[in-house]
Amino acid sequence: MESDAPIERYEDLLVPFVSAQKTEERIGAEMEKFGVRADGSPIQYEGPDGVLVFLNDLIAKGWVPDSEYEGGPVLSLTKNGGSITLEPGSQFELSGAQHEDVHAVSQEGYDHLRELLPLSEKLGVQWLGLGFHPYAKRSDFTFVPKLRYGIMKEYLPTRGHYALDMMLRTSTVQANFDYRSEADAMRKLRVGLWLSPLNAAIFANSPFVEGERFGGKSYRAKVWLDVDNDRSGLVPAVLGKSAGYTEYVEWALSVPMFLIKRDGRPIKNTGQTFRDFWKNGFDGHRAMQSDWQTHINTLFPEVRLKRTIEVRSADSQNLVFAPALSALWTGIFYDNSALGRAESLVADFTFDEVNAVRQDVWRLGLQSPWRGKTLQPLAESLLEIAMGGLARRAKKNAKGEDERVHLAPLVALVEKGLSPSDLLKPASMAPADLIAATRITVD
């Protein structure tokens, strides 16, 4: 809940979470993708084949544009509860509407790409569902003219070696879920965080860097190990069974800020934690609810608590595996028996061992060592739990299939110990072959 009310009491810091509690069990998906030319180079914000051309084409099809300030550049679109936004390197993101089942989430992804295809074909642009750009170097990108990104590109490189790579060269798929209460939110947050390295391994899909195989499964997962450890990772404070909103708030209060906004314009403030800003102010400004909401939005843990629970550790995918992320966590989070079994699965996990395997999954995927075996048996157990949850939900599509249909391709892959990256076998590393092997299709 964003407003101009000052933060007077500690309880005010809980408002964004308490006000988000709801009885619905909806699913929202976000999918980022790279637009590339025939030679593998990235399209930019401007230019004859830039993302602005695509935004304007969608505006003509009924999408509503939005800018940060009057007369400013178009940076996002909205329509029917969904939105299209741009990441710093012009990664094109569909932030979908909230849906009742995974069937609708999947259909939305196909509909979105079909809407892009006529202009894409005309301009010779292909869309890649990978976690890391397979060709481009940092220097090949220009930044999207979003005011916040100007602050981030100066500050984040002081915090992590791969910060600019995260901003410019990574793409993700994300799944977002409702929560009914504090207890429900924390159950989902804890399970998701404990299993986030496993999730990254299951969805590893970025084996190419600057035109070569780098030797691992997910370069994006490697990047996230060194971006800004203050605001990313596993959030140990909330992993304990007694943790609540307060523990998440305490963590967030201790994270350095990026900015505050006044009159729609960002004011750089990277020298304070939010706790210090709340107590002492900054340059004559007091901490407001809108500042707190902005700060929460600039935290990047593997699973994030906002107005929904956001599962964030997966690489971007094609349209077969992208819905599988929503299906996996719908089966876990929206079936109480499945959530309980998932809690039992992680009950004896320790931070040290989960953090250790997080250092391995970018390289080894499901073959990462785990308790004398590999992660594959753990992945198989999690998927079995999720399939049961989806079966009990019994949400059918027009063909009479339940939501397990969206998870089945991933189950088959995991049974072989493979991740999506293992399926990417271009005839050569030439742009035409690599694009053919990694482009998103609606077939």
PDB file of C-alpha atoms in Angstrom, residues 22-177:
ATOM      1  CA  LYS A  22      -6.127 -12.454   1.046  1.00  0.00           C
ATOM      2  CA  THR A  23      -8.145 -15.649   0.816  1.00  0.00           C
ATOM      3  CA  GLU A  24      -7.665 -16.051  -2.942  1.00  0.00           C
ATOM      4  CA  GLU A  25      -5.101 -18.457  -4.323  1.00  0.00           C
ATOM      5  CA  ARG A  26      -4.094 -16.844  -7.577  1.00  0.00           C
ATOM      6  CA  ILE A  27      -1.002 -17.346  -9.712  1.00  0.00           C
ATOM      7  CA  GLY A  28       0.996 -14.656 -11.457  1.00  0.00           C
ATOM      8  CA  ALA A  29       3.936 -15.263 -13.771  1.00  0.00           C
ATOM      9  CA  GLU A  30       6.682 -13.021 -15.065  1.00  0.00           C
ATOM     10  CA  MET A  31       8.762 -13.906 -18.096  1.00  0.00           C
ATOM     11  CA  GLU A  32      11.755 -11.999 -19.388  1.00  0.00           C
ATOM     12  CA  LYS A  33      13.319 -12.610 -22.794  1.00  0.00           C
ATOM     13  CA  PHE A  34      16.110 -11.275 -24.983  1.00  0.00           C
ATOM     14  CA  GLY A  35      15.341  -9.736 -28.350  1.00  0.00           C
ATOM     15  CA  VAL A  36      18.165 -10.460 -30.792  1.00  0.00           C
ATOM     16  CA  ARG A  37      19.010  -9.706 -34.403  1.00  0.00           C
ATOM     17  CA  ALA A  38      20.101 -12.345 -36.914  1.00  0.00           C
ATOM     18  CA  ASP A  39      23.742 -11.875 -35.901  1.00  0.00           C
ATOM     19  CA  GLY A  40      22.929 -12.507 -32.233  1.00  0.00           C
ATOM     20  CA  SER A  41      23.361  -8.886 -31.153  1.00  0.00           C
ATOM     21  CA  PRO A  42      20.848  -7.449 -28.672  1.00  0.00           C
ATOM     22  CA  ILE A  43      18.149  -5.021 -29.695  1.00  0.00           C
ATOM     23  CA  GLN A  44      18.258  -1.763 -27.731  1.00  0.00           C
ATOM     24  CA  TYR A  45      15.603   0.578 -26.372  1.00  0.00           C
ATOM     25  CA  GLU A  46      15.731   2.869 -29.412  1.00  0.00           C
ATOM     26  CA  GLY A  47      16.478   2.204 -33.065  1.00  0.00           C
ATOM     27  CA  PRO A  48      14.527   0.816 -36.023  1.00  0.00           C
ATOM     28  CA  ASP A  49      14.227  -2.601 -34.361  1.00  0.00           C
ATOM     29  CA  GLY A  50      14.350  -1.446 -30.731  1.00  0.00           C
ATOM     30  CA  VAL A  51      11.941  -2.358 -27.969  1.00  0.00           C
ATOM     31  CA  LEU A  52      10.296   1.070 -28.235  1.00  0.00           C
ATOM     32  CA  VAL A  53       9.104   0.055 -31.708  1.00  0.00           C
ATOM     33  CA  PHE A  54       7.529  -3.046 -30.167  1.00  0.00           C
ATOM     34  CA  LEU A  55       5.956  -1.017 -27.358  1.00  0.00           C
ATOM     35  CA  ASN A  56       4.394   1.360 -29.880  1.00  0.00           C
ATOM     36  CA  ASP A  57       3.082  -1.590 -31.894  1.00  0.00           C
ATOM     37  CA  LEU A  58       1.421  -2.989 -28.774  1.00  0.00           C
ATOM     38  CA  ILE A  59      -0.025   0.430 -27.925  1.00  0.00           C
ATOM     39  CA  ALA A  60      -1.738   0.325 -31.316  1.00  0.00           C
ATOM     40  CA  LYS A  61      -3.206  -3.037 -30.252  1.00  0.00           C
ATOM     41  CA  GLY A  62      -4.802  -1.635 -27.108  1.00  0.00           C
ATOM     42  CA  TRP A  63      -2.031  -1.660 -24.527  1.00  0.00           C
ATOM     43  CA  VAL A  64      -1.897   1.484 -22.386  1.00  0.00           C
ATOM     44  CA  PRO A  65       1.505   3.224 -22.101  1.00  0.00           C
ATOM     45  CA  ASP A  66       3.037   4.611 -18.932  1.00  0.00           C
ATOM     46  CA  SER A  67       6.031   6.832 -18.199  1.00  0.00           C
ATOM     47  CA  GLU A  68       7.802   7.847 -15.011  1.00  0.00           C
ATOM     48  CA  TYR A  69       6.926  11.505 -15.535  1.00  0.00           C
ATOM     49  CA  GLU A  70       4.871  13.597 -17.932  1.00  0.00           C
ATOM     50  CA  GLY A  71       6.515  13.637 -21.326  1.00  0.00           C
ATOM     51  CA  GLY A  72       9.010  10.956 -20.315  1.00  0.00           C
ATOM     52  CA  PRO A  73       9.912   7.878 -22.363  1.00  0.00           C
ATOM     53  CA  VAL A  74       7.446   4.996 -22.497  1.00  0.00           C
ATOM     54  CA  LEU A  75       8.752   2.313 -20.151  1.00  0.00           C
ATOM     55  CA  SER A  76       5.775   0.053 -19.499  1.00  0.00           C
ATOM     56  CA  LEU A  77       2.361  -0.967 -20.788  1.00  0.00           C
ATOM     57  CA  THR A  78      -0.752  -2.322 -19.095  1.00  0.00           C
ATOM     58  CA  LYS A  79      -3.757  -4.293 -20.326  1.00  0.00           C
ATOM     59  CA  ASN A  80      -6.292  -6.644 -18.744  1.00  0.00           C
ATOM     60  CA  GLY A  81      -4.467  -6.856 -15.415  1.00  0.00           C
ATOM     61  CA  GLY A  82      -1.082  -7.606 -16.962  1.00  0.00           C
ATOM     62  CA  SER A  83       1.856  -5.386 -17.788  1.00  0.00           C
ATOM     63  CA  ILE A  84       4.911  -5.236 -19.998  1.00  0.00           C
ATOM     64  CA  THR A  85       8.050  -3.769 -18.480  1.00  0.00           C
ATOM     65  CA  LEU A  86      11.696  -3.432 -19.445  1.00  0.00           C
ATOM     66  CA  GLU A  87      14.758  -4.597 -17.573  1.00  0.00           C
ATOM     67  CA  PRO A  88      17.907  -2.434 -17.766  1.00  0.00           C
ATOM     68  CA  GLY A  89      19.322  -4.128 -20.885  1.00  0.00           C
ATOM     69  CA  SER A  90      15.962  -3.986 -22.738  1.00  0.00           C
ATOM     70  CA  GLN A  91      14.979  -7.488 -21.659  1.00  0.00           C
ATOM     71  CA  PHE A  92      11.283  -7.592 -22.568  1.00  0.00           C
ATOM     72  CA  GLU A  93       9.177  -8.726 -19.608  1.00  0.00           C
ATOM     73  CA  LEU A  94       5.583  -9.867 -19.490  1.00  0.00           C
ATOM     74  CA  SER A  95       4.250  -9.469 -15.957  1.00  0.00           C
ATOM     75  CA  GLY A  96       1.080 -11.440 -16.277  1.00  0.00           C
ATOM     76  CA  ALA A  97      -2.314 -10.944 -14.713  1.00  0.00           C
ATOM     77  CA  GLN A  98      -3.365 -12.955 -11.671  1.00  0.00           C
ATOM     78  CA  HIS A  99      -4.926 -16.265 -12.712  1.00  0.00           C
ATOM     79  CA  GLU A 100      -6.891 -19.058 -11.078  1.00  0.00           C
ATOM     80  CA  ASP A 101      -4.877 -21.896 -12.605  1.00  0.00           C
ATOM     81  CA  VAL A 102      -1.681 -22.716 -14.469  1.00  0.00           C
ATOM     82  CA  HIS A 103      -3.603 -23.335 -17.698  1.00  0.00           C
ATOM     83  CA  ALA A 104      -4.366 -19.613 -17.903  1.00  0.00           C
ATOM     84  CA  VAL A 105      -0.775 -18.716 -17.035  1.00  0.00           C
ATOM     85  CA  SER A 106       0.489 -20.885 -19.879  1.00  0.00           C
ATOM     86  CA  GLN A 107      -2.054 -19.533 -22.357  1.00  0.00           C
ATOM     87  CA  GLU A 108      -1.095 -15.969 -21.479  1.00  0.00           C
ATOM     88  CA  GLY A 109       2.528 -16.688 -22.418  1.00  0.00           C
ATOM     89  CA  TYR A 110       1.552 -18.064 -25.813  1.00  0.00           C
ATOM     90  CA  ASP A 111      -0.861 -15.188 -26.474  1.00  0.00           C
ATOM     91  CA  HIS A 112       1.835 -12.654 -25.622  1.00  0.00           C
ATOM     92  CA  LEU A 113       4.382 -14.124 -28.014  1.00  0.00           C
ATOM     93  CA  ARG A 114       1.805 -14.409 -30.787  1.00  0.00           C
ATOM     94  CA  GLU A 115       1.099 -10.704 -30.343  1.00  0.00           C
ATOM     95  CA  LEU A 116       4.795  -9.944 -30.856  1.00  0.00           C
ATOM     96  CA  LEU A 117       5.379 -12.265 -33.807  1.00  0.00           C
ATOM     97  CA  PRO A 118       4.120 -10.219 -36.790  1.00  0.00           C
ATOM     98  CA  LEU A 119       6.422  -7.281 -36.062  1.00  0.00           C
ATOM     99  CA  SER A 120       9.224  -9.598 -34.937  1.00  0.00           C
ATOM    100  CA  GLU A 121       9.178 -11.393 -38.276  1.00  0.00           C
ATOM    101  CA  LYS A 122       9.036  -8.117 -40.185  1.00  0.00           C
ATOM    102  CA  LEU A 123      12.069  -6.726 -38.327  1.00  0.00           C
ATOM    103  CA  GLY A 124      14.043  -9.966 -38.174  1.00  0.00           C
ATOM    104  CA  VAL A 125      13.978 -10.123 -34.372  1.00  0.00           C
ATOM    105  CA  GLN A 126      13.958 -13.406 -32.455  1.00  0.00           C
ATOM    106  CA  TRP A 127      13.141 -13.821 -28.752  1.00  0.00           C
ATOM    107  CA  LEU A 128      15.375 -16.043 -26.642  1.00  0.00           C
ATOM    108  CA  GLY A 129      14.286 -17.753 -23.425  1.00  0.00           C
ATOM    109  CA  LEU A 130      17.667 -18.104 -21.726  1.00  0.00           C
ATOM    110  CA  GLY A 131      18.982 -17.073 -18.334  1.00  0.00           C
ATOM    111  CA  PHE A 132      21.996 -15.266 -19.779  1.00  0.00           C
ATOM    112  CA  HIS A 133      22.560 -13.563 -23.122  1.00  0.00           C
ATOM    113  CA  PRO A 134      24.396 -16.086 -25.321  1.00  0.00           C
ATOM    114  CA  TYR A 135      26.391 -13.568 -27.360  1.00  0.00           C
ATOM    115  CA  ALA A 136      26.464 -10.019 -26.045  1.00  0.00           C
ATOM    116  CA  LYS A 137      29.203  -8.417 -23.996  1.00  0.00           C
ATOM    117  CA  ARG A 138      28.429  -5.732 -21.421  1.00  0.00           C
ATOM    118  CA  SER A 139      29.646  -3.095 -23.865  1.00  0.00           C
ATOM    119  CA  ASP A 140      27.041  -4.152 -26.437  1.00  0.00           C
ATOM    120  CA  PHE A 141      24.192  -2.743 -24.333  1.00  0.00           C
ATOM    121  CA  THR A 142      22.711   0.648 -23.683  1.00  0.00           C
ATOM    122  CA  PHE A 143      20.616   1.179 -20.569  1.00  0.00           C
ATOM    123  CA  VAL A 144      16.858   1.596 -20.718  1.00  0.00           C
ATOM    124  CA  PRO A 145      16.165   5.238 -19.721  1.00  0.00           C
ATOM    125  CA  LYS A 146      14.485   4.401 -16.424  1.00  0.00           C
ATOM    126  CA  LEU A 147      15.593   6.813 -13.727  1.00  0.00           C
ATOM    127  CA  ARG A 148      16.156   4.135 -11.093  1.00  0.00           C
ATOM    128  CA  TYR A 149      18.518   2.240 -13.380  1.00  0.00           C
ATOM    129  CA  GLY A 150      20.880   5.204 -13.507  1.00  0.00           C
ATOM    130  CA  ILE A 151      21.338   4.975  -9.739  1.00  0.00           C
ATOM    131  CA  MET A 152      21.619   1.189  -9.739  1.00  0.00           C
ATOM    132  CA  LYS A 153      24.306   1.083 -12.428  1.00  0.00           C
ATOM    133  CA  GLU A 154      26.500   3.394 -10.343  1.00  0.00           C
ATOM    134  CA  TYR A 155      25.919   1.801  -6.942  1.00  0.00           C
ATOM    135  CA  LEU A 156      25.632  -1.942  -7.551  1.00  0.00           C
ATOM    136  CA  PRO A 157      29.086  -2.397  -9.151  1.00  0.00           C
ATOM    137  CA  THR A 158      30.541  -1.197  -5.840  1.00  0.00           C
ATOM    138  CA  ARG A 159      28.778  -4.133  -4.159  1.00  0.00           C
ATOM    139  CA  GLY A 160      29.397  -7.025  -6.552  1.00  0.00           C
ATOM    140  CA  HIS A 161      31.551  -8.042  -9.505  1.00  0.00           C
ATOM    141  CA  TYR A 162      28.632  -9.252 -11.627  1.00  0.00           C
ATOM    142  CA  ALA A 163      26.168  -6.455 -10.828  1.00  0.00           C
ATOM    143  CA  LEU A 164      26.137  -4.996 -14.337  1.00  0.00           C
ATOM    144  CA  ASP A 165      25.866  -8.475 -15.835  1.00  0.00           C
ATOM    145  CA  MET A 166      22.794  -9.077 -13.682  1.00  0.00           C
ATOM    146  CA  MET A 167      21.221  -5.863 -14.931  1.00  0.00           C
ATOM    147  CA  LEU A 168      22.084  -6.183 -18.609  1.00  0.00           C
ATOM    148  CA  ARG A 169      22.652  -9.820 -19.486  1.00  0.00           C
ATOM    149  CA  THR A 170      20.300 -11.969 -17.365  1.00  0.00           C
ATOM    150  CA  SER A 171      16.673 -12.994 -17.809  1.00  0.00           C
ATOM    151  CA  THR A 172      14.357 -14.911 -15.517  1.00  0.00           C
ATOM    152  CA  VAL A 173      10.953 -16.466 -15.199  1.00  0.00           C
ATOM    153  CA  GLN A 174       9.214 -15.840 -11.906  1.00  0.00           C
ATOM    154  CA  ALA A 175       6.085 -17.169 -10.225  1.00  0.00           C
ATOM    155  CA  ASN A 176       4.063 -15.166  -7.688  1.00  0.00           C
ATOM    156  CA  PHE A 177       1.623 -16.485  -5.092  1.00  0.00           C
TER     157      PHE A 177
END
